[in-house]
PDB file of C-alpha atoms in Angstrom:
ATOM      1  CA  UNK A   1     -61.457 -38.324  -4.989  1.00 63.00           C
ATOM      2  CA  UNK A   2     -62.702 -36.857  -1.703  1.00 87.00           C
ATOM      3  CA  UNK A   3     -63.152 -33.126  -1.599  1.00 95.00           C
ATOM      4  CA  UNK A   4     -62.692 -30.778   1.316  1.00 98.00           C
ATOM      5  CA  UNK A   5     -64.832 -31.660   4.224  1.00 98.00           C
ATOM      6  CA  UNK A   6     -66.004 -29.514   7.133  1.00 98.00           C
ATOM      7  CA  UNK A   7     -67.742 -30.231  10.372  1.00 98.00           C
ATOM      8  CA  UNK A   8     -70.237 -29.518  11.821  1.00 98.00           C
ATOM      9  CA  UNK A   9     -72.316 -28.417   8.901  1.00 98.00           C
ATOM     10  CA  UNK A  10     -74.438 -26.345  11.215  1.00 98.00           C
ATOM     11  CA  UNK A  11     -73.721 -24.953  14.692  1.00 98.00           C
ATOM     12  CA  UNK A  12     -76.043 -22.964  16.943  1.00 98.00           C
ATOM     13  CA  UNK A  13     -74.449 -21.553  20.042  1.00 98.00           C
ATOM     14  CA  UNK A  14     -75.226 -19.113  22.789  1.00 98.00           C
ATOM     15  CA  UNK A  15     -73.449 -15.777  22.953  1.00 98.00           C
ATOM     16  CA  UNK A  16     -70.338 -16.069  25.045  1.00 98.00           C
ATOM     17  CA  UNK A  17     -69.683 -19.776  24.396  1.00 98.00           C
ATOM     18  CA  UNK A  18     -66.604 -21.088  22.558  1.00 98.00           C
ATOM     19  CA  UNK A  19     -66.957 -22.995  19.250  1.00 98.00           C
ATOM     20  CA  UNK A  20     -64.566 -25.125  17.266  1.00 98.00           C
ATOM     21  CA  UNK A  21     -64.904 -25.660  13.539  1.00 98.00           C
ATOM     22  CA  UNK A  22     -62.971 -28.382  11.712  1.00 98.00           C
ATOM     23  CA  UNK A  23     -61.669 -28.647   8.184  1.00 98.00           C
ATOM     24  CA  UNK A  24     -60.282 -31.733   6.370  1.00 97.00           C
ATOM     25  CA  UNK A  25     -58.472 -30.597   3.240  1.00 97.00           C
ATOM     26  CA  UNK A  26     -58.032 -32.633   0.055  1.00 96.00           C
ATOM     27  CA  UNK A  27     -55.347 -35.211   0.607  1.00 94.00           C
ATOM     28  CA  UNK A  28     -51.956 -33.900  -0.498  1.00 93.00           C
ATOM     29  CA  UNK A  29     -52.920 -30.247  -0.535  1.00 94.00           C
ATOM     30  CA  UNK A  30     -50.298 -28.323   1.390  1.00 93.00           C
ATOM     31  CA  UNK A  31     -52.136 -24.915   1.539  1.00 93.00           C
ATOM     32  CA  UNK A  32     -55.322 -24.416   3.574  1.00 95.00           C
ATOM     33  CA  UNK A  33     -57.464 -21.294   3.879  1.00 95.00           C
ATOM     34  CA  UNK A  34     -60.255 -20.102   6.117  1.00 97.00           C
ATOM     35  CA  UNK A  35     -62.862 -17.576   4.866  1.00 97.00           C
ATOM     36  CA  UNK A  36     -66.221 -16.408   6.161  1.00 96.00           C
ATOM     37  CA  UNK A  37     -69.323 -15.241   4.340  1.00 97.00           C
ATOM     38  CA  UNK A  38     -71.867 -13.187   6.190  1.00 93.00           C
ATOM     39  CA  UNK A  39     -75.423 -12.797   4.924  1.00 82.00           C
ATOM     40  CA  UNK A  40     -75.369 -10.430   2.009  1.00 72.00           C
ATOM     41  CA  UNK A  41     -71.665  -9.876   2.324  1.00 78.00           C
ATOM     42  CA  UNK A  42     -68.756 -11.010   0.298  1.00 86.00           C
ATOM     43  CA  UNK A  43     -66.230 -13.658   1.109  1.00 93.00           C
ATOM     44  CA  UNK A  44     -63.729 -12.432   3.733  1.00 93.00           C
ATOM     45  CA  UNK A  45     -60.295 -14.089   3.973  1.00 93.00           C
ATOM     46  CA  UNK A  46     -59.339 -14.976   7.543  1.00 95.00           C
ATOM     47  CA  UNK A  47     -56.115 -17.016   7.567  1.00 95.00           C
ATOM     48  CA  UNK A  48     -53.864 -19.154   5.449  1.00 92.00           C
ATOM     49  CA  UNK A  49     -51.717 -22.189   6.352  1.00 93.00           C
ATOM     50  CA  UNK A  50     -48.773 -23.446   4.388  1.00 91.00           C
ATOM     51  CA  UNK A  51     -48.052 -26.764   5.966  1.00 90.00           C
ATOM     52  CA  UNK A  52     -48.641 -26.241   9.648  1.00 91.00           C
ATOM     53  CA  UNK A  53     -47.583 -22.604   9.624  1.00 91.00           C
ATOM     54  CA  UNK A  54     -49.717 -19.510   9.318  1.00 90.00           C
ATOM     55  CA  UNK A  55     -47.484 -16.777   7.843  1.00 83.00           C
ATOM     56  CA  UNK A  56     -49.998 -14.015   8.481  1.00 80.00           C
ATOM     57  CA  UNK A  57     -52.760 -13.913  11.047  1.00 84.00           C
ATOM     58  CA  UNK A  58     -53.755 -10.341  10.498  1.00 84.00           C
ATOM     59  CA  UNK A  59     -56.982 -11.298   8.651  1.00 89.00           C
ATOM     60  CA  UNK A  60     -58.484 -12.759  11.816  1.00 94.00           C
ATOM     61  CA  UNK A  61     -61.307 -10.331  12.891  1.00 93.00           C
ATOM     62  CA  UNK A  62     -60.326 -10.226  16.598  1.00 94.00           C
ATOM     63  CA  UNK A  63     -58.170 -11.982  19.182  1.00 95.00           C
ATOM     64  CA  UNK A  64     -61.118 -14.176  19.984  1.00 98.00           C
ATOM     65  CA  UNK A  65     -60.331 -16.015  16.768  1.00 98.00           C
ATOM     66  CA  UNK A  66     -57.573 -18.577  16.498  1.00 97.00           C
ATOM     67  CA  UNK A  67     -56.639 -21.362  14.163  1.00 97.00           C
ATOM     68  CA  UNK A  68     -54.234 -24.151  14.068  1.00 96.00           C
ATOM     69  CA  UNK A  69     -53.282 -26.968  11.675  1.00 96.00           C
ATOM     70  CA  UNK A  70     -51.607 -30.146  12.626  1.00 92.00           C
ATOM     71  CA  UNK A  71     -49.788 -32.861  10.645  1.00 91.00           C
ATOM     72  CA  UNK A  72     -50.108 -30.705   7.566  1.00 88.00           C
ATOM     73  CA  UNK A  73     -53.755 -31.822   7.334  1.00 94.00           C
ATOM     74  CA  UNK A  74     -56.704 -31.081   9.604  1.00 97.00           C
ATOM     75  CA  UNK A  75     -57.277 -27.543  10.707  1.00 98.00           C
ATOM     76  CA  UNK A  76     -59.492 -26.133  13.436  1.00 98.00           C
ATOM     77  CA  UNK A  77     -60.832 -22.596  13.712  1.00 98.00           C
ATOM     78  CA  UNK A  78     -61.734 -21.651  17.287  1.00 98.00           C
ATOM     79  CA  UNK A  79     -63.879 -18.737  18.235  1.00 98.00           C
ATOM     80  CA  UNK A  80     -63.902 -17.789  21.921  1.00 98.00           C
ATOM     81  CA  UNK A  81     -66.724 -15.955  23.700  1.00 98.00           C
ATOM     82  CA  UNK A  82     -68.822 -15.849  20.537  1.00 98.00           C
ATOM     83  CA  UNK A  83     -70.735 -12.718  19.618  1.00 98.00           C
ATOM     84  CA  UNK A  84     -73.818 -12.263  17.425  1.00 96.00           C
ATOM     85  CA  UNK A  85     -71.708 -10.642  14.725  1.00 95.00           C
ATOM     86  CA  UNK A  86     -69.707 -13.913  14.430  1.00 97.00           C
ATOM     87  CA  UNK A  87     -72.838 -15.459  12.848  1.00 97.00           C
ATOM     88  CA  UNK A  88     -71.774 -16.413   9.264  1.00 97.00           C
ATOM     89  CA  UNK A  89     -70.820 -19.363   7.070  1.00 98.00           C
ATOM     90  CA  UNK A  90     -67.270 -20.304   7.670  1.00 98.00           C
ATOM     91  CA  UNK A  91     -65.602 -21.809   4.596  1.00 98.00           C
ATOM     92  CA  UNK A  92     -62.409 -23.788   4.328  1.00 98.00           C
ATOM     93  CA  UNK A  93     -60.480 -24.192   1.057  1.00 97.00           C
ATOM     94  CA  UNK A  94     -57.380 -26.094   0.156  1.00 96.00           C
ATOM     95  CA  UNK A  95     -54.922 -26.011  -2.772  1.00 94.00           C
ATOM     96  CA  UNK A  96     -52.075 -28.091  -3.907  1.00 92.00           C
ATOM     97  CA  UNK A  97     -49.625 -25.318  -3.283  1.00 85.00           C
ATOM     98  CA  UNK A  98     -50.135 -21.677  -2.293  1.00 79.00           C
ATOM     99  CA  UNK A  99     -50.332 -20.488  -5.949  1.00 79.00           C
ATOM    100  CA  UNK A 100     -52.798 -23.107  -7.235  1.00 85.00           C
ATOM    101  CA  UNK A 101     -56.551 -23.164  -7.501  1.00 94.00           C
ATOM    102  CA  UNK A 102     -58.467 -23.295  -4.202  1.00 96.00           C
ATOM    103  CA  UNK A 103     -61.276 -25.786  -3.678  1.00 97.00           C
ATOM    104  CA  UNK A 104     -63.915 -25.066  -1.112  1.00 98.00           C
ATOM    105  CA  UNK A 105     -65.607 -27.327   1.400  1.00 98.00           C
ATOM    106  CA  UNK A 106     -69.352 -27.107   2.056  1.00 98.00           C
ATOM    107  CA  UNK A 107     -68.953 -24.683   4.951  1.00 98.00           C
ATOM    108  CA  UNK A 108     -70.099 -24.482   8.560  1.00 98.00           C
ATOM    109  CA  UNK A 109     -73.146 -22.248   9.204  1.00 98.00           C
ATOM    110  CA  UNK A 110     -72.619 -20.695  12.627  1.00 98.00           C
ATOM    111  CA  UNK A 111     -75.533 -19.031  14.357  1.00 97.00           C
ATOM    112  CA  UNK A 112     -74.942 -17.186  17.646  1.00 98.00           C
ATOM    113  CA  UNK A 113     -78.098 -16.566  19.645  1.00 97.00           C
TER     114      UNK A 113
ATOM    115  CA  UNK B   1     -56.550  -2.019   0.405  1.00 74.00           C
ATOM    116  CA  UNK B   2     -57.029  -4.672  -2.254  1.00 82.00           C
ATOM    117  CA  UNK B   3     -60.359  -4.368  -4.023  1.00 91.00           C
ATOM    118  CA  UNK B   4     -62.238  -6.453  -6.540  1.00 95.00           C
ATOM    119  CA  UNK B   5     -65.250  -4.842  -8.203  1.00 96.00           C
ATOM    120  CA  UNK B   6     -68.155  -6.581  -9.908  1.00 96.00           C
ATOM    121  CA  UNK B   7     -71.533  -5.398 -11.086  1.00 92.00           C
ATOM    122  CA  UNK B   8     -73.994  -6.996  -8.672  1.00 90.00           C
ATOM    123  CA  UNK B   9     -76.688  -7.425 -11.289  1.00 92.00           C
ATOM    124  CA  UNK B  10     -78.975  -9.192 -11.688  1.00 96.00           C
ATOM    125  CA  UNK B  11     -77.770  -9.868 -15.184  1.00 97.00           C
ATOM    126  CA  UNK B  12     -80.569 -11.399 -17.237  1.00 97.00           C
ATOM    127  CA  UNK B  13     -79.650 -13.389 -20.382  1.00 97.00           C
ATOM    128  CA  UNK B  14     -81.874 -15.455 -22.676  1.00 98.00           C
ATOM    129  CA  UNK B  15     -81.193 -19.168 -22.877  1.00 98.00           C
ATOM    130  CA  UNK B  16     -78.723 -19.953 -25.625  1.00 98.00           C
ATOM    131  CA  UNK B  17     -77.140 -16.474 -25.629  1.00 98.00           C
ATOM    132  CA  UNK B  18     -73.727 -15.438 -24.388  1.00 98.00           C
ATOM    133  CA  UNK B  19     -73.431 -14.172 -20.839  1.00 98.00           C
ATOM    134  CA  UNK B  20     -70.589 -11.706 -20.203  1.00 98.00           C
ATOM    135  CA  UNK B  21     -69.425 -11.102 -16.665  1.00 98.00           C
ATOM    136  CA  UNK B  22     -66.827  -8.480 -15.811  1.00 97.00           C
ATOM    137  CA  UNK B  23     -64.461  -7.725 -12.911  1.00 97.00           C
ATOM    138  CA  UNK B  24     -61.829  -5.072 -12.161  1.00 97.00           C
ATOM    139  CA  UNK B  25     -59.200  -5.289  -9.465  1.00 96.00           C
ATOM    140  CA  UNK B  26     -57.006  -2.706  -7.744  1.00 94.00           C
ATOM    141  CA  UNK B  27     -53.779  -4.491  -6.879  1.00 91.00           C
ATOM    142  CA  UNK B  28     -51.349  -4.366  -9.840  1.00 90.00           C
ATOM    143  CA  UNK B  29     -49.245  -7.092  -8.163  1.00 86.00           C
ATOM    144  CA  UNK B  30     -52.012  -9.618  -8.452  1.00 89.00           C
ATOM    145  CA  UNK B  31     -50.795 -12.889  -9.866  1.00 86.00           C
ATOM    146  CA  UNK B  32     -53.676 -15.250 -10.241  1.00 92.00           C
ATOM    147  CA  UNK B  33     -57.342 -14.828 -11.157  1.00 96.00           C
ATOM    148  CA  UNK B  34     -60.275 -17.151 -10.645  1.00 97.00           C
ATOM    149  CA  UNK B  35     -63.994 -17.394 -11.356  1.00 98.00           C
ATOM    150  CA  UNK B  36     -66.239 -19.259  -8.981  1.00 98.00           C
ATOM    151  CA  UNK B  37     -69.944 -20.091  -9.294  1.00 98.00           C
ATOM    152  CA  UNK B  38     -72.038 -20.097  -6.147  1.00 97.00           C
ATOM    153  CA  UNK B  39     -75.596 -21.440  -6.042  1.00 97.00           C
ATOM    154  CA  UNK B  40     -77.829 -20.153  -3.227  1.00 94.00           C
ATOM    155  CA  UNK B  41     -77.002 -21.921   0.057  1.00 93.00           C
ATOM    156  CA  UNK B  42     -73.939 -23.672  -1.413  1.00 96.00           C
ATOM    157  CA  UNK B  43     -70.229 -23.047  -1.273  1.00 97.00           C
ATOM    158  CA  UNK B  44     -68.234 -21.549  -4.202  1.00 98.00           C
ATOM    159  CA  UNK B  45     -67.308 -23.930  -7.024  1.00 98.00           C
ATOM    160  CA  UNK B  46     -64.235 -23.246  -9.151  1.00 97.00           C
ATOM    161  CA  UNK B  47     -65.086 -22.581 -12.788  1.00 97.00           C
ATOM    162  CA  UNK B  48     -61.982 -21.085 -14.318  1.00 97.00           C
ATOM    163  CA  UNK B  49     -58.489 -19.966 -13.465  1.00 96.00           C
ATOM    164  CA  UNK B  50     -56.286 -17.658 -15.560  1.00 96.00           C
ATOM    165  CA  UNK B  51     -52.735 -16.541 -14.902  1.00 94.00           C
ATOM    166  CA  UNK B  52     -51.496 -14.783 -17.976  1.00 94.00           C
ATOM    167  CA  UNK B  53     -52.891 -12.110 -20.337  1.00 96.00           C
ATOM    168  CA  UNK B  54     -55.198 -13.311 -23.047  1.00 96.00           C
ATOM    169  CA  UNK B  55     -58.054 -15.798 -23.352  1.00 97.00           C
ATOM    170  CA  UNK B  56     -58.437 -19.291 -21.797  1.00 97.00           C
ATOM    171  CA  UNK B  57     -61.240 -21.519 -22.976  1.00 98.00           C
ATOM    172  CA  UNK B  58     -62.738 -24.538 -21.199  1.00 97.00           C
ATOM    173  CA  UNK B  59     -65.936 -25.896 -22.787  1.00 97.00           C
ATOM    174  CA  UNK B  60     -68.592 -23.195 -22.817  1.00 98.00           C
ATOM    175  CA  UNK B  61     -66.542 -20.899 -20.621  1.00 98.00           C
ATOM    176  CA  UNK B  62     -63.897 -18.409 -21.629  1.00 98.00           C
ATOM    177  CA  UNK B  63     -61.850 -16.319 -19.255  1.00 98.00           C
ATOM    178  CA  UNK B  64     -60.155 -13.191 -20.410  1.00 98.00           C
ATOM    179  CA  UNK B  65     -57.407 -11.321 -18.591  1.00 97.00           C
ATOM    180  CA  UNK B  66     -55.939  -7.866 -19.304  1.00 97.00           C
ATOM    181  CA  UNK B  67     -53.391  -7.004 -16.650  1.00 95.00           C
ATOM    182  CA  UNK B  68     -52.652  -3.578 -18.095  1.00 95.00           C
ATOM    183  CA  UNK B  69     -56.312  -2.613 -17.679  1.00 96.00           C
ATOM    184  CA  UNK B  70     -56.643  -4.700 -14.455  1.00 96.00           C
ATOM    185  CA  UNK B  71     -59.671  -6.408 -15.943  1.00 96.00           C
ATOM    186  CA  UNK B  72     -60.876  -9.952 -15.926  1.00 98.00           C
ATOM    187  CA  UNK B  73     -63.992 -11.275 -17.692  1.00 98.00           C
ATOM    188  CA  UNK B  74     -65.912 -14.547 -17.995  1.00 98.00           C
ATOM    189  CA  UNK B  75     -67.952 -15.455 -21.069  1.00 98.00           C
ATOM    190  CA  UNK B  76     -70.498 -18.240 -20.911  1.00 98.00           C
ATOM    191  CA  UNK B  77     -71.603 -19.456 -24.377  1.00 98.00           C
ATOM    192  CA  UNK B  78     -74.908 -21.196 -25.014  1.00 98.00           C
ATOM    193  CA  UNK B  79     -76.177 -20.175 -21.578  1.00 98.00           C
ATOM    194  CA  UNK B  80     -78.399 -22.735 -19.870  1.00 97.00           C
ATOM    195  CA  UNK B  81     -80.912 -22.207 -17.008  1.00 97.00           C
ATOM    196  CA  UNK B  82     -78.577 -24.227 -14.822  1.00 97.00           C
ATOM    197  CA  UNK B  83     -75.982 -21.516 -15.267  1.00 98.00           C
ATOM    198  CA  UNK B  84     -78.217 -19.223 -13.134  1.00 98.00           C
ATOM    199  CA  UNK B  85     -76.104 -18.501 -10.069  1.00 98.00           C
ATOM    200  CA  UNK B  86     -73.905 -15.869  -8.509  1.00 97.00           C
ATOM    201  CA  UNK B  87     -70.497 -15.613 -10.160  1.00 98.00           C
ATOM    202  CA  UNK B  88     -67.648 -14.578  -7.943  1.00 97.00           C
ATOM    203  CA  UNK B  89     -64.399 -13.039  -9.313  1.00 98.00           C
ATOM    204  CA  UNK B  90     -61.391 -13.774  -7.082  1.00 96.00           C
ATOM    205  CA  UNK B  91     -57.872 -12.401  -7.189  1.00 95.00           C
ATOM    206  CA  UNK B  92     -54.730 -13.580  -5.497  1.00 90.00           C
ATOM    207  CA  UNK B  93     -51.958 -11.119  -4.849  1.00 74.00           C
ATOM    208  CA  UNK B  94     -48.703 -11.364  -2.975  1.00 68.00           C
ATOM    209  CA  UNK B  95     -48.038 -10.220   0.543  1.00 62.00           C
ATOM    210  CA  UNK B  96     -45.715  -7.268   0.920  1.00 61.00           C
ATOM    211  CA  UNK B  97     -43.010  -9.481   2.345  1.00 60.00           C
ATOM    212  CA  UNK B  98     -43.444 -12.039  -0.482  1.00 58.00           C
ATOM    213  CA  UNK B  99     -45.329 -15.228  -0.412  1.00 59.00           C
ATOM    214  CA  UNK B 100     -48.907 -16.016  -1.228  1.00 62.00           C
ATOM    215  CA  UNK B 101     -52.038 -14.535   0.308  1.00 75.00           C
ATOM    216  CA  UNK B 102     -55.695 -15.466   0.512  1.00 88.00           C
ATOM    217  CA  UNK B 103     -58.106 -14.676  -2.297  1.00 92.00           C
ATOM    218  CA  UNK B 104     -59.840 -11.301  -2.478  1.00 93.00           C
ATOM    219  CA  UNK B 105     -63.327 -11.772  -3.726  1.00 95.00           C
ATOM    220  CA  UNK B 106     -65.713  -9.418  -5.434  1.00 95.00           C
ATOM    221  CA  UNK B 107     -69.255  -9.394  -4.130  1.00 94.00           C
ATOM    222  CA  UNK B 108     -70.446 -11.399  -7.123  1.00 96.00           C
ATOM    223  CA  UNK B 109     -72.762 -10.934 -10.108  1.00 97.00           C
ATOM    224  CA  UNK B 110     -76.142 -12.569  -9.899  1.00 97.00           C
ATOM    225  CA  UNK B 111     -76.825 -14.178 -13.322  1.00 98.00           C
ATOM    226  CA  UNK B 112     -80.297 -15.266 -14.459  1.00 98.00           C
ATOM    227  CA  UNK B 113     -80.722 -17.355 -17.549  1.00 98.00           C
ATOM    228  CA  UNK B 114     -84.285 -16.932 -18.883  1.00 96.00           C
ATOM    229  CA  UNK B 115     -85.712 -20.047 -20.588  1.00 93.00           C
TER     230      UNK B 115
END
C-alpha cells in the first residue's frame, strides 16, 4: 500500500518568510510524528499527534514552529519567519497506534537562504 | 534528558561476515526499541523492532535487548555490500504524565561492508 508522503520534497526560501510543510500518513494510522535532521546531526523529535491532538508541544524548537492535524489524517508543520538555522530535512512518520513501529516519509529538505 | 548512545564508526566488515551494532540508552522507563537503516540522502527505513528482553530474528537480522543493562544490539548475518548504510538505534519512552512519546535516536553507526 501507499506509504507516508510529504510535500514539497525540496523547499528553498528566503530568511524571514513563512513555510508550510505537509505530511500524508499511511491510511488508518492514528499517530503522526514530526522530526528534523540537520546536516551531521541526529534525528530530533518535534511533535506527536494522536488523532488530531498533540499532547505535548514542548519539542518544538521555538514559538515560530506550529503544527496541526485535521481529520485524523493530513498534518502541516508551519515555520514562521524562517531563520538559517531552520535549514534541515523535516521528516514525518506515522504509526498504527502510539506504541507501534513508525514509518517515515521521504522528507522535505528545507533550505533558508 | 533521554540519551541514546551509539559508536559512530565507521564499522568496516568483510562481505559474508557478521556485523554487530550496539546501542545503550539512559531512560529505564523505555518501552520499545527500534533499528532503522538510512542510506545517504534517504529517510530512515525500519529494520527491526523489539519490545521484550531476549533475541528477535528476522531473516539475516537479529535484534537483542537487555533492559537490565539498558543495551540493544543488531546483528547482520552474511553481510552484503547493500547493507552499507548508517544504522540508527531508536528508543521510545513514556512521558512523565503517561502516554507515548516520540522516538529518541542515537546519532547512528556508519557500516561499511567490504566486497
